[in-house]
């Protein structure tokens, strides 16, 4: 049996957030918006999966635009993608018309400023994908295309804070959409390029080279868990948020979203994270549906979680809500969740991410270890209880 649950210290995860300019007398004074993870103490004691982590996806913006316009372009086979080493110059040139600067006017806690990030063109008729944290709290959003001097107004169609993605729309046709990679083509060791407007530097976007360091990473941020992430050593900086991580064929394998920062007791070097294309593709459909007026409630399982502290993998159940789906099916305090829907669980964040992407009424297969034996439960999720009542 694992040691009793306790907070696990992890590297602080800092989303690659936009810069802010203070107004009036010091227009060039800047500070990095440190939406750093509150996960220095990762222990999720009493956090009920699907309850305190997920906000309803339909609670953000609803647009006047029906997004059922053009399909997303997905790349070809792996043999077509990997033909020799990555040509950085060719990839950068290929992506140039499909990567945009995203700027926004933001007012937060009495401070007005401008956020700057990056976006990826999804369709020829003006759909653009970026990070939610680039446009969160924005009163006005603009995008600027390669070769253009002036930005264009953009409409915020839909956001999903829990997955850190947002969908924008500009009133223009004939754009060059980025090609999104087939998720099956992404492997550890693949060379990749991160493209984005790092630090809002003048001119063209910054381009950095690295590899896919790992797949299916999970991190905890201030709004919950991001799972299924690609870890990369390609340099990612503030302003890269929402920009593409691209393979040798110029196909987008992920959306850059976060970096790990060292602290007094931990060292982090070249550890960045991108939302994997495997997560992005279904999320585009969710955002489009939301933009078209559909609301989506989050599923509720009803367990509290913590990581193991004995070096093992899995998530310890620290609490079970009475009358919840987990309680009804017989999941107990002390169980170790090791698998959900056939996917191995390495920590508490993995459970949070897995449940977050399901809706009330979905049946979810949960595998736990109890007293050295595996038990499988088929749990039907319910709608998240009203936290105010």
mmCIF file of C-alpha atoms in Angstrom:
data_model
loop_
_atom_site.group_PDB
_atom_site.id
_atom_site.type_symbol
_atom_site.label_atom_id
_atom_site.label_comp_id
_atom_site.label_asym_id
_atom_site.label_seq_id
_atom_site.Cartn_x
_atom_site.Cartn_y
_atom_site.Cartn_z
ATOM 1 C CA UNK A 1 0.000 0.000 0.000
ATOM 2 C CA UNK A 2 1.225 3.518 -0.730
ATOM 3 C CA UNK A 3 2.177 5.938 1.990
ATOM 4 C CA UNK A 4 -0.586 8.180 3.350
ATOM 5 C CA UNK A 5 -1.534 11.005 0.985
ATOM 6 C CA UNK A 6 0.380 14.234 1.312
ATOM 7 C CA UNK A 7 0.964 17.232 -0.962
ATOM 8 C CA UNK A 8 3.438 16.401 -3.700
ATOM 9 C CA UNK A 9 5.805 19.207 -4.635
ATOM 10 C CA UNK A 10 6.065 19.655 -8.392
ATOM 11 C CA UNK A 11 7.689 22.181 -10.662
ATOM 12 C CA UNK A 12 5.652 25.344 -10.940
ATOM 13 C CA UNK A 13 4.038 25.361 -14.352
ATOM 14 C CA UNK A 14 3.726 28.792 -15.881
ATOM 15 C CA UNK A 15 1.478 29.272 -18.892
ATOM 16 C CA UNK A 16 3.255 31.106 -21.658
ATOM 17 C CA UNK A 17 1.234 34.219 -21.053
ATOM 18 C CA UNK A 18 1.066 37.477 -22.907
ATOM 19 C CA UNK A 19 2.781 40.710 -21.947
ATOM 20 C CA UNK A 20 0.998 43.652 -20.373
ATOM 21 C CA UNK A 21 1.711 47.338 -20.919
ATOM 22 C CA UNK A 22 0.832 49.786 -18.219
ATOM 23 C CA UNK A 23 -1.061 52.770 -19.639
ATOM 24 C CA UNK A 24 -0.471 56.509 -19.779
ATOM 25 C CA UNK A 25 3.006 57.650 -18.713
ATOM 26 C CA UNK A 26 4.932 54.387 -19.095
ATOM 27 C CA UNK A 27 3.637 52.712 -22.262
ATOM 28 C CA UNK A 28 6.721 50.520 -22.649
ATOM 29 C CA UNK A 29 6.835 49.263 -19.066
ATOM 30 C CA UNK A 30 5.901 45.596 -19.179
ATOM 31 C CA UNK A 31 5.414 42.671 -16.895
ATOM 32 C CA UNK A 32 4.783 39.050 -17.622
ATOM 33 C CA UNK A 33 1.333 37.996 -16.511
ATOM 34 C CA UNK A 34 2.281 35.206 -14.169
ATOM 35 C CA UNK A 35 -0.676 32.894 -14.280
ATOM 36 C CA UNK A 36 1.623 30.372 -12.692
ATOM 37 C CA UNK A 37 0.304 27.061 -11.524
ATOM 38 C CA UNK A 38 -1.041 26.913 -8.048
ATOM 39 C CA UNK A 39 0.335 23.413 -8.121
ATOM 40 C CA UNK A 40 3.419 23.911 -5.978
ATOM 41 C CA UNK A 41 1.305 21.851 -3.655
ATOM 42 C CA UNK A 42 -0.320 19.421 -6.017
ATOM 43 C CA UNK A 43 -2.319 17.523 -3.383
ATOM 44 C CA UNK A 44 -5.935 17.673 -4.404
ATOM 45 C CA UNK A 45 -7.395 16.813 -1.015
ATOM 46 C CA UNK A 46 -11.165 16.884 -1.221
ATOM 47 C CA UNK A 47 -11.155 18.087 -4.828
ATOM 48 C CA UNK A 48 -14.087 16.331 -6.397
ATOM 49 C CA UNK A 49 -13.351 15.373 -9.966
ATOM 50 C CA UNK A 50 -15.765 17.177 -12.238
ATOM 51 C CA UNK A 51 -16.879 19.482 -9.423
ATOM 52 C CA UNK A 52 -14.318 22.106 -8.525
ATOM 53 C CA UNK A 53 -12.150 21.728 -11.608
ATOM 54 C CA UNK A 54 -14.386 22.080 -14.639
ATOM 55 C CA UNK A 55 -16.491 25.054 -15.615
ATOM 56 C CA UNK A 56 -19.375 24.528 -18.018
ATOM 57 C CA UNK A 57 -18.085 24.826 -21.538
ATOM 58 C CA UNK A 58 -21.126 26.781 -22.596
ATOM 59 C CA UNK A 59 -20.500 29.538 -20.113
ATOM 60 C CA UNK A 60 -18.168 31.530 -22.341
ATOM 61 C CA UNK A 61 -18.920 33.503 -25.469
ATOM 62 C CA UNK A 62 -21.711 32.719 -27.913
ATOM 63 C CA UNK A 63 -21.129 34.072 -31.394
ATOM 64 C CA UNK A 64 -23.220 35.427 -34.209
ATOM 65 C CA UNK A 65 -21.317 33.233 -36.617
ATOM 66 C CA UNK A 66 -22.167 29.659 -37.536
ATOM 67 C CA UNK A 67 -18.838 27.850 -37.700
ATOM 68 C CA UNK A 68 -19.983 24.943 -39.864
ATOM 69 C CA UNK A 69 -18.116 26.447 -42.799
ATOM 70 C CA UNK A 70 -14.972 24.624 -43.833
ATOM 71 C CA UNK A 71 -13.308 21.382 -42.736
ATOM 72 C CA UNK A 72 -9.965 21.249 -40.989
ATOM 73 C CA UNK A 73 -7.009 20.123 -43.101
ATOM 74 C CA UNK A 74 -5.304 17.030 -41.642
ATOM 75 C CA UNK A 75 -1.943 15.748 -42.869
ATOM 76 C CA UNK A 76 -0.947 12.511 -44.543
ATOM 77 C CA UNK A 77 0.923 9.366 -43.628
ATOM 78 C CA UNK A 78 4.076 9.231 -41.566
ATOM 79 C CA UNK A 79 6.125 8.271 -44.631
ATOM 80 C CA UNK A 80 5.070 11.568 -46.184
ATOM 81 C CA UNK A 81 5.970 13.502 -43.043
ATOM 82 C CA UNK A 82 9.435 12.207 -42.217
ATOM 83 C CA UNK A 83 11.741 12.296 -45.205
ATOM 84 C CA UNK A 84 15.104 13.252 -43.753
ATOM 85 C CA UNK A 85 15.897 16.005 -41.223
ATOM 86 C CA UNK A 86 13.633 18.932 -40.533
ATOM 87 C CA UNK A 87 14.347 21.954 -42.762
ATOM 88 C CA UNK A 88 13.706 24.831 -40.368
ATOM 89 C CA UNK A 89 13.739 27.541 -43.031
ATOM 90 C CA UNK A 90 11.309 25.639 -45.277
ATOM 91 C CA UNK A 91 8.929 24.902 -42.397
ATOM 92 C CA UNK A 92 8.991 28.514 -41.212
ATOM 93 C CA UNK A 93 8.278 29.748 -44.739
ATOM 94 C CA UNK A 94 5.429 27.256 -45.148
ATOM 95 C CA UNK A 95 3.764 28.330 -41.881
ATOM 96 C CA UNK A 96 4.329 32.060 -42.357
ATOM 97 C CA UNK A 97 0.846 32.875 -43.775
ATOM 98 C CA UNK A 98 -0.871 30.601 -41.222
ATOM 99 C CA UNK A 99 0.577 32.112 -38.024
ATOM 100 C CA UNK A 100 -0.797 35.404 -36.692
ATOM 101 C CA UNK A 101 -0.174 37.799 -33.853
ATOM 102 C CA UNK A 102 -3.090 37.939 -31.412
ATOM 103 C CA UNK A 103 -3.351 41.118 -29.347
ATOM 104 C CA UNK A 104 -6.055 42.028 -26.888
ATOM 105 C CA UNK A 105 -7.077 44.870 -24.616
ATOM 106 C CA UNK A 106 -7.466 43.569 -21.079
ATOM 107 C CA UNK A 107 -8.578 45.158 -17.843
ATOM 108 C CA UNK A 108 -7.870 43.166 -14.720
ATOM 109 C CA UNK A 109 -7.764 44.168 -11.058
ATOM 110 C CA UNK A 110 -7.856 47.821 -11.997
ATOM 111 C CA UNK A 111 -4.873 47.564 -14.365
ATOM 112 C CA UNK A 112 -5.386 48.100 -18.084
ATOM 113 C CA UNK A 113 -2.989 46.480 -20.495
ATOM 114 C CA UNK A 114 -2.436 44.668 -23.730
ATOM 115 C CA UNK A 115 -1.985 40.930 -24.007
ATOM 116 C CA UNK A 116 0.035 39.522 -26.882
ATOM 117 C CA UNK A 117 0.119 35.940 -28.092
ATOM 118 C CA UNK A 118 -0.007 33.842 -31.229
ATOM 119 C CA UNK A 119 -2.741 32.148 -33.257
ATOM 120 C CA UNK A 120 -3.034 29.480 -35.952
ATOM 121 C CA UNK A 121 -5.282 29.849 -39.013
ATOM 122 C CA UNK A 122 -7.668 26.883 -39.209
ATOM 123 C CA UNK A 123 -9.822 27.728 -42.237
ATOM 124 C CA UNK A 124 -9.644 29.881 -45.345
ATOM 125 C CA UNK A 125 -12.709 31.823 -44.200
ATOM 126 C CA UNK A 126 -11.141 33.134 -41.010
ATOM 127 C CA UNK A 127 -11.257 30.704 -38.083
ATOM 128 C CA UNK A 128 -8.192 31.033 -35.833
ATOM 129 C CA UNK A 129 -7.166 28.924 -32.840
ATOM 130 C CA UNK A 130 -5.240 30.302 -29.862
ATOM 131 C CA UNK A 131 -4.853 29.766 -26.113
ATOM 132 C CA UNK A 132 -7.661 30.813 -23.823
ATOM 133 C CA UNK A 133 -5.224 32.620 -21.545
ATOM 134 C CA UNK A 134 -4.185 34.880 -24.445
ATOM 135 C CA UNK A 135 -7.696 36.350 -24.700
ATOM 136 C CA UNK A 136 -9.086 35.737 -21.226
ATOM 137 C CA UNK A 137 -10.734 38.885 -19.898
ATOM 138 C CA UNK A 138 -10.282 40.690 -23.222
ATOM 139 C CA UNK A 139 -12.520 43.599 -24.108
ATOM 140 C CA UNK A 140 -11.168 43.755 -27.653
ATOM 141 C CA UNK A 141 -9.222 41.233 -29.754
ATOM 142 C CA UNK A 142 -7.169 41.844 -32.908
ATOM 143 C CA UNK A 143 -5.001 39.712 -35.185
ATOM 144 C CA UNK A 144 -2.236 40.710 -37.576
ATOM 145 C CA UNK A 145 -1.194 38.578 -40.532
ATOM 146 C CA UNK A 146 2.275 38.169 -42.001
ATOM 147 C CA UNK A 147 3.162 41.024 -44.319
ATOM 148 C CA UNK A 148 0.440 43.318 -42.979
ATOM 149 C CA UNK A 149 1.119 46.500 -41.067
ATOM 150 C CA UNK A 150 -2.233 46.925 -39.333
ATOM 151 C CA UNK A 151 -4.178 44.432 -37.208
ATOM 152 C CA UNK A 152 -7.683 43.283 -38.073
ATOM 153 C CA UNK A 153 -10.570 43.046 -35.597
ATOM 154 C CA UNK A 154 -11.362 39.522 -34.455
ATOM 155 C CA UNK A 155 -14.495 38.084 -32.872
ATOM 156 C CA UNK A 156 -14.101 35.749 -29.920
ATOM 157 C CA UNK A 157 -16.367 32.850 -30.874
ATOM 158 C CA UNK A 158 -15.838 30.434 -28.004
ATOM 159 C CA UNK A 159 -13.455 29.573 -25.178
ATOM 160 C CA UNK A 160 -12.668 26.531 -23.082
ATOM 161 C CA UNK A 161 -10.541 27.592 -20.091
ATOM 162 C CA UNK A 162 -10.127 24.026 -18.833
ATOM 163 C CA UNK A 163 -8.394 23.027 -22.076
ATOM 164 C CA UNK A 164 -6.781 26.464 -22.552
ATOM 165 C CA UNK A 165 -8.123 26.907 -26.087
ATOM 166 C CA UNK A 166 -10.132 29.647 -27.776
ATOM 167 C CA UNK A 167 -11.640 30.075 -31.234
ATOM 168 C CA UNK A 168 -11.511 33.424 -33.054
ATOM 169 C CA UNK A 169 -13.038 34.649 -36.336
ATOM 170 C CA UNK A 170 -11.867 37.369 -38.686
ATOM 171 C CA UNK A 171 -13.971 38.716 -41.547
ATOM 172 C CA UNK A 172 -11.715 37.716 -44.416
ATOM 173 C CA UNK A 173 -11.603 34.959 -47.044
ATOM 174 C CA UNK A 174 -8.790 33.318 -48.933
ATOM 175 C CA UNK A 175 -6.527 32.645 -45.973
ATOM 176 C CA UNK A 176 -3.967 29.819 -45.913
ATOM 177 C CA UNK A 177 -4.970 27.267 -43.267
ATOM 178 C CA UNK A 178 -2.319 25.380 -41.374
ATOM 179 C CA UNK A 179 -2.250 21.636 -41.922
ATOM 180 C CA UNK A 180 -2.893 19.691 -38.719
ATOM 181 C CA UNK A 181 -0.945 16.480 -38.214
ATOM 182 C CA UNK A 182 -2.448 13.031 -37.936
ATOM 183 C CA UNK A 183 -2.108 12.217 -34.205
ATOM 184 C CA UNK A 184 -0.799 8.748 -35.055
ATOM 185 C CA UNK A 185 2.235 10.334 -36.726
ATOM 186 C CA UNK A 186 3.585 12.026 -33.577
ATOM 187 C CA UNK A 187 6.390 10.126 -31.840
ATOM 188 C CA UNK A 188 8.987 10.767 -29.165
ATOM 189 C CA UNK A 189 12.212 11.973 -30.773
ATOM 190 C CA UNK A 190 10.564 13.678 -33.754
ATOM 191 C CA UNK A 191 12.129 17.027 -34.589
ATOM 192 C CA UNK A 192 9.729 19.931 -34.135
ATOM 193 C CA UNK A 193 9.738 23.709 -34.488
ATOM 194 C CA UNK A 194 7.917 26.134 -32.187
ATOM 195 C CA UNK A 195 6.698 29.264 -33.979
ATOM 196 C CA UNK A 196 5.301 32.338 -32.262
ATOM 197 C CA UNK A 197 5.680 35.974 -31.334
ATOM 198 C CA UNK A 198 7.998 35.471 -28.378
ATOM 199 C CA UNK A 199 8.125 38.528 -26.089
ATOM 200 C CA UNK A 200 6.221 40.496 -28.749
ATOM 201 C CA UNK A 201 9.500 41.260 -30.491
ATOM 202 C CA UNK A 202 9.342 43.367 -33.639
ATOM 203 C CA UNK A 203 9.105 41.693 -37.024
ATOM 204 C CA UNK A 204 8.566 38.085 -37.976
ATOM 205 C CA UNK A 205 7.741 35.349 -35.430
ATOM 206 C CA UNK A 206 10.497 33.559 -33.546
ATOM 207 C CA UNK A 207 11.379 30.024 -34.636
ATOM 208 C CA UNK A 208 13.007 27.507 -32.276
ATOM 209 C CA UNK A 209 14.059 23.919 -32.933
ATOM 210 C CA UNK A 210 13.717 20.939 -30.631
ATOM 211 C CA UNK A 211 12.270 17.458 -30.382
ATOM 212 C CA UNK A 212 9.207 15.762 -28.974
ATOM 213 C CA UNK A 213 10.603 14.927 -25.552
ATOM 214 C CA UNK A 214 7.585 13.002 -24.257
ATOM 215 C CA UNK A 215 3.911 12.370 -24.959
ATOM 216 C CA UNK A 216 0.802 12.296 -22.777
ATOM 217 C CA UNK A 217 2.117 14.573 -20.053
ATOM 218 C CA UNK A 218 -0.291 16.031 -17.488
ATOM 219 C CA UNK A 219 0.220 19.308 -15.637
ATOM 220 C CA UNK A 220 -1.870 21.198 -13.116
ATOM 221 C CA UNK A 221 -2.698 24.852 -13.728
ATOM 222 C CA UNK A 222 -4.785 27.363 -11.814
ATOM 223 C CA UNK A 223 -7.926 26.221 -13.668
ATOM 224 C CA UNK A 224 -7.394 22.470 -13.399
ATOM 225 C CA UNK A 225 -5.485 19.823 -15.327
ATOM 226 C CA UNK A 226 -4.160 19.843 -18.865
ATOM 227 C CA UNK A 227 -3.621 16.286 -20.054
ATOM 228 C CA UNK A 228 -2.382 14.563 -23.184
ATOM 229 C CA UNK A 229 0.334 17.211 -23.578
ATOM 230 C CA UNK A 230 3.440 17.046 -25.721
ATOM 231 C CA UNK A 231 6.638 17.857 -23.849
ATOM 232 C CA UNK A 232 9.289 19.576 -25.952
ATOM 233 C CA UNK A 233 12.707 21.151 -25.507
ATOM 234 C CA UNK A 234 12.051 23.696 -28.273
ATOM 235 C CA UNK A 235 12.367 27.081 -26.566
ATOM 236 C CA UNK A 236 8.971 28.573 -25.654
ATOM 237 C CA UNK A 237 8.622 32.064 -24.228
ATOM 238 C CA UNK A 238 5.910 34.523 -23.258
ATOM 239 C CA UNK A 239 4.120 35.480 -26.456
ATOM 240 C CA UNK A 240 4.460 31.981 -27.942
ATOM 241 C CA UNK A 241 1.110 31.105 -26.355
ATOM 242 C CA UNK A 242 -1.332 29.761 -28.920
ATOM 243 C CA UNK A 243 1.326 29.257 -31.565
ATOM 244 C CA UNK A 244 2.034 25.996 -33.368
ATOM 245 C CA UNK A 245 4.488 23.218 -32.637
ATOM 246 C CA UNK A 246 5.263 21.897 -36.118
ATOM 247 C CA UNK A 247 6.803 18.705 -37.537
ATOM 248 C CA UNK A 248 9.147 18.176 -40.490
ATOM 249 C CA UNK A 249 6.266 18.300 -42.964
ATOM 250 C CA UNK A 250 5.083 21.664 -41.652
ATOM 251 C CA UNK A 251 2.098 20.050 -39.932
ATOM 252 C CA UNK A 252 0.876 21.301 -36.562
ATOM 253 C CA UNK A 253 1.381 18.642 -33.888
ATOM 254 C CA UNK A 254 0.426 20.865 -30.927
ATOM 255 C CA UNK A 255 -0.501 24.314 -29.624
ATOM 256 C CA UNK A 256 2.171 25.768 -27.339
ATOM 257 C CA UNK A 257 0.752 26.534 -23.923
ATOM 258 C CA UNK A 258 3.119 26.260 -20.949
ATOM 259 C CA UNK A 259 6.657 26.025 -19.638
ATOM 260 C CA UNK A 260 8.123 24.619 -16.447
ATOM 261 C CA UNK A 261 9.998 27.042 -14.202
ATOM 262 C CA UNK A 262 12.608 26.112 -11.620
ATOM 263 C CA UNK A 263 12.387 27.196 -7.998
ATOM 264 C CA UNK A 264 14.595 27.093 -4.914
ATOM 265 C CA UNK A 265 14.573 23.300 -4.768
ATOM 266 C CA UNK A 266 13.953 22.234 -8.380
ATOM 267 C CA UNK A 267 15.679 22.953 -11.678
ATOM 268 C CA UNK A 268 13.774 23.058 -14.955
ATOM 269 C CA UNK A 269 15.651 23.303 -18.256
ATOM 270 C CA UNK A 270 14.017 23.405 -21.678
ATOM 271 C CA UNK A 271 10.750 21.838 -20.565
ATOM 272 C CA UNK A 272 7.821 23.207 -22.516
ATOM 273 C CA UNK A 273 4.364 21.854 -23.185
ATOM 274 C CA UNK A 274 1.993 21.930 -26.143
ATOM 275 C CA UNK A 275 -1.623 20.804 -26.293
ATOM 276 C CA UNK A 276 -1.370 17.730 -28.505
ATOM 277 C CA UNK A 277 -3.157 17.550 -31.828
ATOM 278 C CA UNK A 278 -4.951 14.490 -30.452
ATOM 279 C CA UNK A 279 -6.590 16.790 -27.891
ATOM 280 C CA UNK A 280 -6.963 19.741 -30.257
ATOM 281 C CA UNK A 281 -8.917 18.012 -33.036
ATOM 282 C CA UNK A 282 -11.998 17.047 -30.964
ATOM 283 C CA UNK A 283 -11.760 20.321 -29.052
ATOM 284 C CA UNK A 284 -12.176 22.281 -32.293
ATOM 285 C CA UNK A 285 -15.536 20.555 -32.750
ATOM 286 C CA UNK A 286 -16.498 21.437 -29.171
ATOM 287 C CA UNK A 287 -15.589 25.101 -29.674
ATOM 288 C CA UNK A 288 -17.460 25.269 -32.977
ATOM 289 C CA UNK A 289 -20.549 23.757 -31.413
ATOM 290 C CA UNK A 290 -20.330 26.225 -28.535
ATOM 291 C CA UNK A 291 -19.999 29.097 -30.991
ATOM 292 C CA UNK A 292 -23.153 27.834 -32.672
ATOM 293 C CA UNK A 293 -25.077 28.110 -29.381
ATOM 294 C CA UNK A 294 -24.664 24.610 -27.936
ATOM 295 C CA UNK A 295 -23.970 24.349 -24.223
ATOM 296 C CA UNK A 296 -22.083 21.505 -22.647
ATOM 297 C CA UNK A 297 -22.149 20.495 -18.993
ATOM 298 C CA UNK A 298 -19.262 18.749 -17.321
ATOM 299 C CA UNK A 299 -19.558 15.209 -16.044
ATOM 300 C CA UNK A 300 -19.228 14.458 -12.340
ATOM 301 C CA UNK A 301 -17.601 11.347 -10.827
ATOM 302 C CA UNK A 302 -17.413 12.365 -7.181
ATOM 303 C CA UNK A 303 -13.966 11.481 -5.847
ATOM 304 C CA UNK A 304 -11.164 13.408 -4.187
ATOM 305 C CA UNK A 305 -7.641 12.612 -5.346
ATOM 306 C CA UNK A 306 -3.967 12.812 -4.532
ATOM 307 C CA UNK A 307 -0.786 11.522 -6.133
ATOM 308 C CA UNK A 308 1.062 8.545 -4.750
ATOM 309 C CA UNK A 309 4.141 9.348 -2.679
ATOM 310 C CA UNK A 310 5.880 5.967 -2.847
ATOM 311 C CA UNK A 311 7.191 6.357 -6.390
ATOM 312 C CA UNK A 312 4.331 4.383 -7.934
ATOM 313 C CA UNK A 313 1.899 5.535 -10.603
ATOM 314 C CA UNK A 314 -1.815 6.083 -10.263
ATOM 315 C CA UNK A 315 -4.031 8.407 -8.225
ATOM 316 C CA UNK A 316 -5.166 7.740 -4.670
ATOM 317 C CA UNK A 317 -8.859 8.198 -3.899
ATOM 318 C CA UNK A 318 -8.880 10.390 -0.794
ATOM 319 C CA UNK A 319 -12.629 10.935 -0.566
ATOM 320 C CA UNK A 320 -15.868 9.671 -2.114
ATOM 321 C CA UNK A 321 -18.990 11.830 -2.176
ATOM 322 C CA UNK A 322 -22.030 10.040 -0.797
ATOM 323 C CA UNK A 323 -24.607 9.312 -3.478
ATOM 324 C CA UNK A 324 -22.186 10.135 -6.297
ATOM 325 C CA UNK A 325 -21.644 7.828 -9.298
ATOM 326 C CA UNK A 326 -18.366 6.640 -7.769
ATOM 327 C CA UNK A 327 -20.124 5.846 -4.480
ATOM 328 C CA UNK A 328 -23.005 4.078 -6.198
ATOM 329 C CA UNK A 329 -20.645 1.787 -8.123
ATOM 330 C CA UNK A 330 -18.495 0.924 -5.118
ATOM 331 C CA UNK A 331 -15.311 2.950 -5.543
ATOM 332 C CA UNK A 332 -13.802 3.450 -2.088
ATOM 333 C CA UNK A 333 -11.420 5.731 -0.253
ATOM 334 C CA UNK A 334 -7.911 4.291 -0.540
ATOM 335 C CA UNK A 335 -8.445 2.821 -4.015
ATOM 336 C CA UNK A 336 -5.734 3.636 -6.548
ATOM 337 C CA UNK A 337 -7.081 4.703 -9.940
ATOM 338 C CA UNK A 338 -4.789 3.165 -12.558
ATOM 339 C CA UNK A 339 -6.794 3.355 -15.770
ATOM 340 C CA UNK A 340 -9.741 5.257 -17.270
ATOM 341 C CA UNK A 341 -11.255 4.282 -20.616
ATOM 342 C CA UNK A 342 -8.244 2.121 -21.400
ATOM 343 C CA UNK A 343 -5.743 4.920 -20.756
ATOM 344 C CA UNK A 344 -3.139 4.481 -18.038
ATOM 345 C CA UNK A 345 -3.351 6.989 -15.180
ATOM 346 C CA UNK A 346 -0.027 8.216 -13.839
ATOM 347 C CA UNK A 347 -1.328 10.775 -11.334
ATOM 348 C CA UNK A 348 -4.295 12.742 -10.075
ATOM 349 C CA UNK A 349 -4.149 15.179 -12.977
ATOM 350 C CA UNK A 350 -4.769 12.354 -15.413
ATOM 351 C CA UNK A 351 -8.042 11.464 -13.709
ATOM 352 C CA UNK A 352 -9.153 15.084 -13.717
ATOM 353 C CA UNK A 353 -8.370 15.473 -17.415
ATOM 354 C CA UNK A 354 -10.050 12.194 -18.368
ATOM 355 C CA UNK A 355 -13.299 12.983 -16.553
ATOM 356 C CA UNK A 356 -13.337 16.632 -17.640
ATOM 357 C CA UNK A 357 -13.809 15.706 -21.297
ATOM 358 C CA UNK A 358 -16.943 13.627 -20.658
ATOM 359 C CA UNK A 359 -20.533 14.780 -20.286
ATOM 360 C CA UNK A 360 -23.360 13.751 -17.964
ATOM 361 C CA UNK A 361 -24.757 10.410 -19.091
ATOM 362 C CA UNK A 362 -21.449 9.129 -20.455
ATOM 363 C CA UNK A 363 -20.399 5.684 -19.280
ATOM 364 C CA UNK A 364 -16.770 5.627 -18.188
ATOM 365 C CA UNK A 365 -14.736 2.528 -17.370
ATOM 366 C CA UNK A 366 -12.606 3.092 -14.277
ATOM 367 C CA UNK A 367 -9.975 0.568 -13.181
ATOM 368 C CA UNK A 368 -8.643 0.694 -9.616
ATOM 369 C CA UNK A 369 -6.260 -1.321 -7.502
ATOM 370 C CA UNK A 370 -7.530 -2.385 -4.087
ATOM 371 C CA UNK A 371 -5.495 -4.570 -1.745
ATOM 372 C CA UNK A 372 -3.271 -5.648 -4.627
ATOM 373 C CA UNK A 373 -6.164 -6.633 -6.914
ATOM 374 C CA UNK A 374 -7.601 -4.831 -9.933
ATOM 375 C CA UNK A 375 -11.281 -3.967 -9.992
ATOM 376 C CA UNK A 376 -13.147 -2.503 -12.967
ATOM 377 C CA UNK A 377 -16.167 -0.216 -12.580
ATOM 378 C CA UNK A 378 -18.454 1.104 -15.308
ATOM 379 C CA UNK A 379 -19.603 4.463 -13.975
ATOM 380 C CA UNK A 380 -22.336 6.633 -15.484
ATOM 381 C CA UNK A 381 -21.435 10.265 -14.934
ATOM 382 C CA UNK A 382 -24.045 12.762 -13.760
ATOM 383 C CA UNK A 383 -24.289 16.523 -14.051
ATOM 384 C CA UNK A 384 -22.095 18.453 -11.697
ATOM 385 C CA UNK A 385 -23.961 19.447 -8.529
ATOM 386 C CA UNK A 386 -24.735 23.124 -8.022
ATOM 387 C CA UNK A 387 -21.863 24.344 -5.880
ATOM 388 C CA UNK A 388 -23.906 27.287 -4.628
ATOM 389 C CA UNK A 389 -26.730 25.124 -3.324
#
